[in-house]
Amino acid sequence: MNVPEIFASNVFNRQVMQQRLPKEVYKTLLKTIDEGYPLDTSVANVVANAMKDWAVEKGATHFTHWFQPMTGITAEKHDSFISPTKDGKVIMEFSGKELVVGEPDASSFPSGGVRATFEARGYTAWDPTSFAFVKDGTLYIPTAFFSYSGEVLDKKTPLLKSMAALNKQALRILRLFGNTTAKQVFSTVGAEQEYFLIDKELFEKRKDLIYTGRTLFGAKPPKGQELEDHYFGAINTRVSAYMRDLDEELWKLGILAKTKHNEVAPAQHELAPVFTSTNVASDQNQLVMETMKKVADRHGMHCLLHEKPFAGINGSGKHNNWSMSTDTGLNLLDPGFTPAENGQFMLFLTAVIKAVNEHQDLLRLSVASAGNDHRLGANEAPPAIVSVFVGEELEEVIDSLEKGVKYAGKGKKTMQLGVDTLPELPKDTTDRNRTSPFAFTGNKFEFRMVGSSFSLAGPNIIINTIVADALRQFADELEGAADFNAALHDLVVRNIRENKRIIFNGNNYSEEWAKEAEKRGLLNLKNAAEALPHFADRKNLELFSFLRVFTEREVRTRTDIMLENYCKVLNIEALTMEEMAKKDIYPAVNKYIRDLCATVRAKKDVCEKAPCAAEEKLIGKLSSMNEAMSEKTEALEELLIGSKACKTPAALAAFFAEKVIPVMQEIRMYADNMELCTAKEYWPFPTYGELLFSV
Ligand code: ADP
Ligand code: MG
């Protein structure tokens, strides 16, 4: 495989644009891409035609406006390029208008009641900052999705708006440090994507996996992850062939798939790309997830992206590595070497610390879902309490600044920001702590709470917005300062003092931390039902509308959509559980019991005194457990009927979290215990052992 040759071969990127567009058109288009200038129709027509010719050469017959409704996945509707001619033939056509706007029927996408079905008109608008590409015979055009009343209906638009807010505020700061060359600041993201691979035939035998993406039943197999023999282990040939194929597909789409390895749990793996601008990273992560599933299918496997496909072993996350960069390639979270660079770094670092402390609720709820509730706080993923890890060296620096004492490592006077250089921070020591939800890892932050199936848009809208808001306050204060270095020093020290409670470098999995965090007054929003309603808190409504990321109405409707999604997921899980318990497990166990009874009778027929204690004991045990499971299943049915009485999405979510989930856990407990003592041939679906060691 010639990687440089195939890389981005299916992407209409700058290089292709330059080759295929007249010089003037190319220059105009760059102004649109880099500086957001609107594109006029004549230019759009030329671009569209070049794009179509290129796509047709790649085998495309259709185009689609590719968008990201609030379902968390992508949507597409394909139109062919064909246009009839007078002689009854067709030619391939694609106009500037078709490139720039589309009109999908918007009525069936979640909108939280923004748009009634009768005004089902929505439109998609080309996002030229994310390149078009060809996949499966179609030209994909990344787009934003709006309603005609201007209401935003997708995840991309607010992400772009949050990036614009960050750009504006970060540039104000850079100018204060005398940087006149940077034209743009954008956030960057590299997302480590975890996933499971299981055999497709086994997958098809499990209704829970098919309907919900996770196992609702399953006793622990004799071997799980306790030997720690899977993490970074040798990759077997079947998985290796899969990963190779996956890399190739992603490279063709211009995705910088870089690292791949086995993860902690059996059948679990990870893929990490090289980081890129957040908007592109978010689009590309959608393609990564989709391609993972598609390629798995070709290899006779199924790829599970759920946060917790299997109880008792690790679930899957998506570590969101985040930083800010200028268009000139400067990473704003890189400490640098000179006093000025150091001072600037400390300011950006402090802004992030302040942002996280003041908006723990937003970060927490940006990763809240029914799936991720199984992970957060389960000793495999960060707890539900948000905190920041900065590492020992940096904490020492922060301490000495705050207290105005000498920095131990330097043996020098006390440090003055903007005047003195920071001690060099050894990079590797900042990356040891794997338990922190929000960790500084040398030149970026790693937000580790994101669930594996999440769109990157949600969490990054939040990070960009809250950091932009902290930078805005800093810029307001510093722009009027007479002595910049003194004001900078004062601002950083004061903000560290005010926000220090969010810094924690210890073990986030420990119980002591939960207690300590409570003492510090940190939030602990245990599940999605508790976390999500905070989105519409007054503080957040003001924040988003002030920075023009969301209107108040958009925040409220999005809160409802997220809560409704949580309830729908749990409702599907509950119904699936009911069906499996009633139609599969209950009859299977009864059949086994009947055969055990027949065995006892047969034994007694032959020999009156034949020992049957084992059978009798088992019959008793299974009968009572099956009975109990059946009762709980009925209770679950009644609860689901009762749930209809909940009047608001928040009330319904709380009902599911508090009432429905505990009953589901009980049903599972009975079923899993029965699985452990039911003969193999009777059990109605593949076991954990078979699923986890099938590939
Ligand atoms: P580790 O594996 O120790 O977490 P890596 O350096 O391999 O650290 O980075 C993991 C992810 O972080 C990769 O996807 C990488 O591209 C991303 N990353 C590195 N630098 C940045 C940055 N400045 N901004 C955003 N993501 C970054
Ligand atoms: Mg990492």
XYZ file of N, CA, C and O and ligand atoms in Angstrom, residues 188-192 272-275 321-323 331 431 434 443-444 446, ligand 1:
99
model
N -8.083 22.808 18.860
C -7.668 21.581 18.179
C -8.096 20.383 19.017
O -8.118 20.458 20.246
N -8.418 19.307 18.334
C -8.819 18.090 19.046
C -8.230 16.847 18.386
O -8.198 16.728 17.160
N -7.730 15.965 19.223
C -7.350 14.617 18.797
C -8.095 13.667 19.715
O -7.938 13.735 20.927
N -8.963 12.822 19.156
C -9.827 11.989 19.995
C -9.412 10.527 19.915
O -9.338 9.958 18.834
N -9.138 9.957 21.076
C -8.782 8.536 21.121
C -10.077 7.729 21.200
O -10.796 7.817 22.182
N -6.350 6.251 17.506
C -6.205 7.695 17.713
C -5.645 8.341 16.454
O -4.685 7.852 15.870
N -6.266 9.431 16.011
C -5.741 10.176 14.867
C -4.821 11.301 15.333
O -4.830 11.656 16.517
N -4.076 11.861 14.402
C -3.342 13.083 14.692
C -4.375 14.202 14.840
O -5.355 14.241 14.092
N -4.151 15.099 15.783
C -5.153 16.137 16.048
C -5.292 17.114 14.886
O -4.394 17.278 14.067
N -8.536 15.116 23.505
C -7.342 15.951 23.704
C -7.607 17.289 23.069
O -7.906 17.356 21.869
N -7.469 18.348 23.860
C -7.910 19.675 23.406
C -6.828 20.718 23.637
O -6.177 20.733 24.687
N -6.630 21.577 22.669
C -5.749 22.724 22.861
C -6.215 23.861 21.962
O -7.262 23.759 21.314
N 0.991 26.586 19.408
C 0.117 25.931 20.385
C 0.072 26.787 21.655
O 1.078 26.970 22.326
N 1.913 13.122 32.526
C 0.966 12.213 31.891
C 0.733 10.937 32.688
O 0.123 10.001 32.207
N -3.866 8.791 35.268
C -4.846 8.352 34.276
C -6.266 8.424 34.833
O -7.200 7.976 34.194
N 1.099 19.817 26.770
C 0.813 20.940 25.878
C -0.636 20.917 25.407
O -0.995 21.507 24.396
N -1.467 20.186 26.151
C -2.894 20.070 25.813
C -3.622 19.563 27.042
O -2.980 19.085 27.985
N -6.517 16.828 28.376
C -7.201 15.605 27.958
C -8.482 15.481 28.785
O -8.420 15.282 30.000
P -1.084 9.912 24.908
O -1.178 8.710 24.021
O -0.031 9.822 25.945
O -2.393 10.337 25.490
P -0.377 11.416 22.490
O 0.673 12.440 22.328
O -0.222 10.137 21.750
O -0.597 11.189 24.036
O -1.735 12.094 22.060
C -2.953 11.476 22.077
C -3.859 12.309 21.216
O -3.677 13.681 21.537
C -3.590 12.179 19.715
O -4.800 12.073 19.047
C -2.904 13.479 19.416
O -3.070 13.891 18.077
C -3.629 14.419 20.358
N -2.909 15.706 20.523
C -1.599 15.923 20.604
N -1.340 17.253 20.647
C -2.536 17.893 20.579
C -2.954 19.261 20.544
N -2.078 20.260 20.595
N -4.271 19.523 20.448
C -5.172 18.535 20.399
N -4.846 17.247 20.431
C -3.550 16.906 20.506
